[in-house]
XYZ file of C-alpha atoms in Angstrom:
392
model
C 137.920 96.883 126.797
C 137.543 100.236 125.093
C 133.936 101.379 125.399
C 134.373 103.719 122.447
C 134.464 100.719 120.138
C 131.168 99.542 121.551
C 129.383 102.764 120.737
C 130.866 103.236 117.286
C 128.077 104.062 114.869
C 127.456 102.565 111.457
C 127.676 105.449 108.957
C 124.723 104.255 106.896
C 122.487 104.247 109.947
C 123.589 107.370 111.842
C 125.104 109.918 109.482
C 122.885 112.274 107.513
C 119.505 111.444 109.012
C 116.671 112.332 106.662
C 113.819 114.659 107.502
C 110.342 113.222 107.978
C 107.047 114.199 109.579
C 104.922 112.532 112.222
C 102.438 111.803 109.439
C 105.179 109.937 107.536
C 105.969 107.849 110.612
C 102.320 107.043 111.299
C 101.763 106.039 107.671
C 104.759 103.724 107.930
C 103.377 102.047 111.064
C 99.953 101.828 109.455
C 101.530 99.959 106.546
C 103.632 97.755 108.821
C 100.576 96.923 110.909
C 98.760 95.967 107.705
C 101.489 93.887 106.037
C 103.977 92.945 108.766
C 103.853 89.199 109.398
C 106.089 87.107 111.613
C 105.609 88.265 115.190
C 107.947 90.433 117.312
C 111.273 89.189 115.936
C 110.298 89.867 112.330
C 108.546 93.165 113.132
C 111.581 94.515 115.010
C 113.741 93.411 112.088
C 111.491 95.247 109.621
C 111.658 98.433 111.701
C 115.442 98.291 111.958
C 115.786 97.649 108.230
C 113.311 100.324 107.165
C 113.680 103.111 109.714
C 117.410 102.872 110.441
C 119.024 101.413 107.322
C 116.760 102.429 104.422
C 114.882 105.586 105.410
C 117.509 106.749 107.938
C 114.924 108.411 110.156
C 116.513 107.198 113.402
C 120.034 106.629 114.632
C 120.957 103.053 115.397
C 121.626 103.992 119.030
C 118.160 105.530 119.356
C 116.544 102.442 117.900
C 118.315 100.036 120.225
C 117.689 102.173 123.298
C 114.013 101.803 122.443
C 114.437 98.065 121.954
C 116.171 97.743 125.332
C 113.396 99.664 127.091
C 110.745 97.580 125.343
C 112.458 94.355 126.371
C 112.756 95.423 130.007
C 109.085 96.359 130.280
C 106.257 93.810 130.087
C 103.946 93.617 127.111
C 104.194 93.203 123.321
C 107.677 94.137 122.168
C 106.953 95.450 118.668
C 104.113 97.698 119.825
C 106.304 99.135 122.591
C 109.077 99.898 120.132
C 106.623 101.607 117.761
C 105.307 103.733 120.643
C 108.854 104.661 121.684
C 109.847 105.717 118.172
C 106.660 107.763 117.953
C 107.603 109.418 121.243
C 110.988 110.400 119.840
C 109.276 112.204 116.977
C 106.265 113.766 118.644
C 106.390 113.099 122.411
C 102.997 112.075 123.842
C 101.116 112.872 120.647
C 103.625 110.959 118.548
C 103.620 107.942 120.866
C 99.822 107.823 120.876
C 99.365 108.154 117.121
C 102.177 105.745 116.244
C 100.796 103.126 118.614
C 97.272 103.472 117.233
C 98.505 103.345 113.628
C 100.478 100.172 114.304
C 97.750 98.304 116.176
C 94.598 99.453 114.370
C 94.909 97.405 111.116
C 95.304 94.073 112.907
C 92.535 95.015 115.369
C 90.134 95.596 112.466
C 91.169 92.284 110.894
C 90.791 90.127 114.001
C 87.501 91.765 114.956
C 86.135 91.092 111.469
C 87.290 87.480 111.706
C 85.630 87.291 115.115
C 82.326 88.358 113.568
C 82.678 85.699 110.849
C 83.657 83.108 113.433
C 80.548 83.747 115.529
C 78.267 83.866 112.503
C 79.510 80.714 110.793
C 80.355 78.633 113.863
C 84.124 78.317 113.593
C 86.966 78.693 111.112
C 88.462 75.243 110.610
C 90.384 76.417 107.539
C 92.534 78.588 109.812
C 94.431 75.535 110.986
C 95.324 74.697 107.380
C 96.449 78.266 106.751
C 98.486 78.314 109.938
C 100.123 75.015 108.967
C 101.708 76.734 105.973
C 102.007 80.274 107.321
C 103.597 79.188 110.588
C 106.352 77.343 108.753
C 106.920 80.249 106.353
C 107.125 82.670 109.269
C 109.872 80.570 110.856
C 112.006 81.171 107.767
C 111.257 84.905 107.919
C 112.131 85.325 111.578
C 115.309 83.255 111.309
C 116.619 85.747 108.759
C 115.454 88.720 110.865
C 117.123 87.356 114.000
C 120.417 86.708 112.214
C 120.514 90.172 110.627
C 119.579 91.880 113.891
C 122.252 89.992 115.840
C 125.087 90.651 113.401
C 124.224 94.334 112.940
C 124.015 94.955 116.687
C 126.667 92.829 118.371
C 129.410 93.154 115.743
C 132.754 91.951 117.157
C 132.094 92.510 120.867
C 132.949 89.239 122.632
C 131.126 90.113 125.854
C 127.941 91.046 124.020
C 128.008 87.780 122.060
C 128.469 85.885 125.338
C 125.450 87.646 126.864
C 123.510 86.976 123.670
C 124.304 83.240 123.752
C 123.440 82.970 127.451
C 120.074 84.670 126.996
C 119.313 82.688 123.833
C 120.110 79.371 125.533
C 118.055 80.256 128.620
C 115.021 81.263 126.556
C 115.229 78.207 124.323
C 115.667 75.837 127.293
C 112.988 77.283 129.595
C 110.674 78.479 126.782
C 110.311 81.784 128.603
C 112.144 85.077 128.958
C 113.519 86.253 132.294
C 113.582 90.051 132.744
C 116.049 89.718 135.615
C 118.523 87.923 133.349
C 118.214 90.758 130.830
C 118.641 93.351 133.579
C 121.698 91.476 134.904
C 123.243 91.519 131.433
C 123.005 95.300 131.460
C 124.702 95.495 134.857
C 127.512 93.167 133.722
C 128.160 95.236 130.593
C 128.192 98.438 132.642
C 130.632 97.032 135.193
C 133.022 95.890 132.468
C 132.728 98.659 129.861
C 132.078 101.710 132.059
C 132.352 100.932 135.792
C 130.431 103.573 137.780
C 131.886 105.126 140.890
C 128.681 104.275 142.737
C 126.446 101.319 141.859
C 122.893 102.434 141.250
C 120.234 101.636 138.691
C 118.874 104.167 136.291
C 115.982 106.128 137.798
C 113.665 105.384 134.910
C 114.193 101.626 135.225
C 113.523 101.701 138.942
C 110.391 103.809 138.411
C 109.109 101.425 135.765
C 109.796 98.336 137.866
C 108.035 99.906 140.848
C 105.050 100.772 138.699
C 104.437 97.314 137.293
C 105.077 95.616 140.648
C 102.481 97.866 142.268
C 99.858 97.312 139.594
C 97.758 94.292 140.580
C 94.066 95.047 140.211
C 91.200 93.104 141.708
C 88.621 91.540 139.400
C 84.951 92.503 139.632
C 82.445 91.206 137.067
C 81.246 91.982 133.535
C 83.244 94.061 131.078
C 85.170 95.531 134.012
C 86.414 92.043 134.849
C 87.396 91.561 131.205
C 89.225 94.898 131.173
C 91.169 94.247 134.369
C 92.138 90.745 133.267
C 93.714 92.138 130.103
C 95.342 94.979 132.033
C 97.133 92.274 134.026
C 98.059 90.498 130.796
C 99.642 93.674 129.457
C 101.275 94.666 132.735
C 102.732 91.417 134.022
C 103.631 89.241 131.034
C 107.169 89.524 129.681
C 108.391 88.106 126.408
C 105.845 89.657 124.051
C 103.970 87.946 121.284
C 103.480 84.238 121.899
C 104.728 84.570 125.493
C 101.353 86.009 126.475
C 99.508 82.942 125.162
C 100.038 80.707 128.258
C 98.824 83.519 130.536
C 95.732 84.059 128.401
C 95.084 80.322 128.204
C 95.087 79.917 131.984
C 92.755 82.856 132.562
C 90.432 82.649 129.562
C 89.958 78.872 129.414
C 90.521 77.545 132.935
C 89.990 80.372 135.415
C 87.090 82.313 133.869
C 85.877 79.712 131.343
C 85.096 82.399 128.806
C 86.210 80.192 125.870
C 86.604 76.508 125.126
C 90.014 75.116 124.231
C 88.987 74.907 120.582
C 87.923 78.548 120.537
C 91.164 79.608 122.206
C 93.313 77.725 119.677
C 91.340 79.353 116.883
C 91.990 82.750 118.491
C 95.740 82.102 118.460
C 95.509 80.952 114.827
C 93.733 84.210 113.934
C 96.582 86.209 115.474
C 99.164 84.203 113.542
C 97.506 84.542 110.126
C 97.018 88.301 110.490
C 99.824 90.896 110.343
C 100.842 93.129 113.222
C 101.487 92.186 116.863
C 100.571 88.619 117.849
C 99.042 89.926 121.073
C 96.178 91.298 118.975
C 94.589 87.881 119.555
C 93.040 89.595 122.601
C 90.726 91.457 120.212
C 89.374 88.163 118.876
C 89.013 86.770 122.398
C 87.293 89.934 123.584
C 84.829 89.760 120.673
C 83.894 86.166 121.463
C 83.358 87.070 125.125
C 81.576 90.418 124.801
C 81.015 91.320 121.162
C 82.504 94.495 119.703
C 82.589 96.288 123.097
C 84.461 93.285 124.483
C 87.030 93.467 121.647
C 87.618 97.167 122.327
C 87.846 96.657 126.090
C 90.309 93.764 125.729
C 92.614 95.713 123.415
C 92.454 98.846 125.550
C 93.242 96.804 128.646
C 96.279 95.024 127.216
C 97.792 98.068 125.482
C 97.196 100.731 128.165
C 99.951 99.531 130.545
C 102.199 98.911 127.546
C 101.761 102.546 126.524
C 102.460 103.831 130.040
C 105.548 101.656 130.485
C 107.036 103.331 127.410
C 106.069 107.004 127.676
C 106.808 107.354 131.417
C 110.480 106.299 131.342
C 111.152 107.539 127.774
C 112.197 111.090 128.812
C 114.804 109.671 131.186
C 116.181 107.312 128.548
C 116.712 110.138 126.075
C 117.886 112.646 128.691
C 120.736 110.404 129.817
C 121.446 108.873 126.402
C 125.003 110.246 126.286
C 125.899 108.912 129.739
C 128.653 106.303 129.354
C 127.288 104.137 132.168
C 123.795 104.097 130.675
C 125.123 103.371 127.183
C 127.072 100.385 128.491
C 124.060 99.259 130.509
C 121.788 99.483 127.451
C 124.315 97.621 125.304
C 124.202 94.649 127.675
C 120.415 94.710 127.848
C 120.208 94.906 124.060
C 122.507 91.905 123.624
C 120.427 89.851 126.060
C 117.175 91.091 124.512
C 118.235 90.011 121.040
C 119.400 86.715 122.520
C 115.936 86.235 124.004
C 114.404 86.951 120.606
C 116.711 84.370 119.026
C 115.698 81.880 121.715
C 112.064 82.600 120.923
C 112.809 81.668 117.308
C 114.039 78.277 118.507
C 110.893 77.751 120.602
C 108.584 78.785 117.772
C 110.484 76.539 115.359
C 110.104 73.545 117.672
C 106.358 74.129 117.889
C 105.848 74.840 114.203
C 108.240 72.568 112.271
C 106.407 69.322 112.942
C 107.133 67.294 109.798
C 108.989 67.289 106.476
C 106.523 69.570 104.592
C 106.768 72.324 107.232
C 110.570 71.994 107.236
C 110.620 72.404 103.458
C 108.268 75.414 103.599
C 110.494 77.134 106.190
C 113.644 76.408 104.174
C 112.012 77.648 100.961
C 110.901 80.863 102.684
C 114.435 81.502 103.940
C 115.873 80.819 100.473
C 113.397 83.143 98.767
C 114.255 85.921 101.223
C 118.032 85.587 101.072
C 118.590 84.585 97.466
C 115.737 86.207 95.549
C 114.728 89.078 97.893
C 111.030 88.159 97.670
C 108.911 90.482 99.889
C 107.690 88.948 103.146
C 103.929 89.343 102.426
C 104.368 87.399 99.175
C 106.157 84.621 101.051
C 103.379 84.481 103.646
C 100.789 84.242 100.854
C 102.705 81.424 99.135
C 103.040 79.575 102.455
C 99.301 79.951 103.104
C 98.395 78.557 99.686
C 100.803 75.654 100.223
C 99.199 74.901 103.582
C 95.715 74.872 102.056
C 96.798 72.593 99.200
C 98.357 70.139 101.637
C 95.227 70.281 103.799
C 92.943 69.507 100.857
C 94.880 66.383 99.873
């Protein structure tokens, strides 16, 4: 297999990159955090479409190196990718500002909803909204997953095989396995660019050592809340909805901070607001400790995420031209996108519960593909449909 074919670049995405400022990038992430629905699969798809294909601010290889790093590290995938792209533009300053710009809009939204929730004793209408929005989002992420897969894997048989394996594993087990993704990278490296000596990239080893060593104890009060969410950000792979089971076990059963009803409402809040799904921690933190609790929860879950990106990022870019690393990243990327596709299957199984939700998802996909309707408009239409069905 000729590795040169694997690393061939799409002219529209890599030739003639356009100039932009850090302010431009932060404004983009601010907008995406305000209007980007659909969870990690859709958000990654939006970034690839906007930043690589349309604006041409990043090379395709740069983008997918960031995606591979984000998939290897624990925490919310879309936020990690935003931080990485910010790092490419402005190093530590860029990573920090891009991450804040991406997360801040959804944090403000969920905190505001938390205030309303506490004041008015619950938000039952959220379930009706989620009934429609969840189905519409399935249509959106199906299209994003398909586009991402085709644009990345092209005609590489091995990469498609790794993609299918990872997709099937994720769909069957309803979880993502970082070791499977890591193994895919090793397989691609051995086949496309066999190294003379087998050794893992220094940055990956450093990152793995860091998150294996991080296991804080849990004292009380807001410190306990902070350390719980640090663990959530540092030890949960799969991003987005994958963090929900971890939060459920700790928030509802272990610490008894919330009831089951409150927790389900917190997840619904995250799903009906744009930006990363993991922002549900802001709502949970508000219910537990008010506004300070919301801030502490978000800081706790995003701090390790930030560190897992900015610490290995210099190594990723420094060795970007290394043939072994490029082959390794290509395998990881294929498995990562396969895991995202598997997550689409899992989300579809949980969301498409009857004929109306199936029709909403199909209509959303049709509107996207055939009529190019913007995603926020589709989400709004799905929400209205859900409310109308709920009121009947």
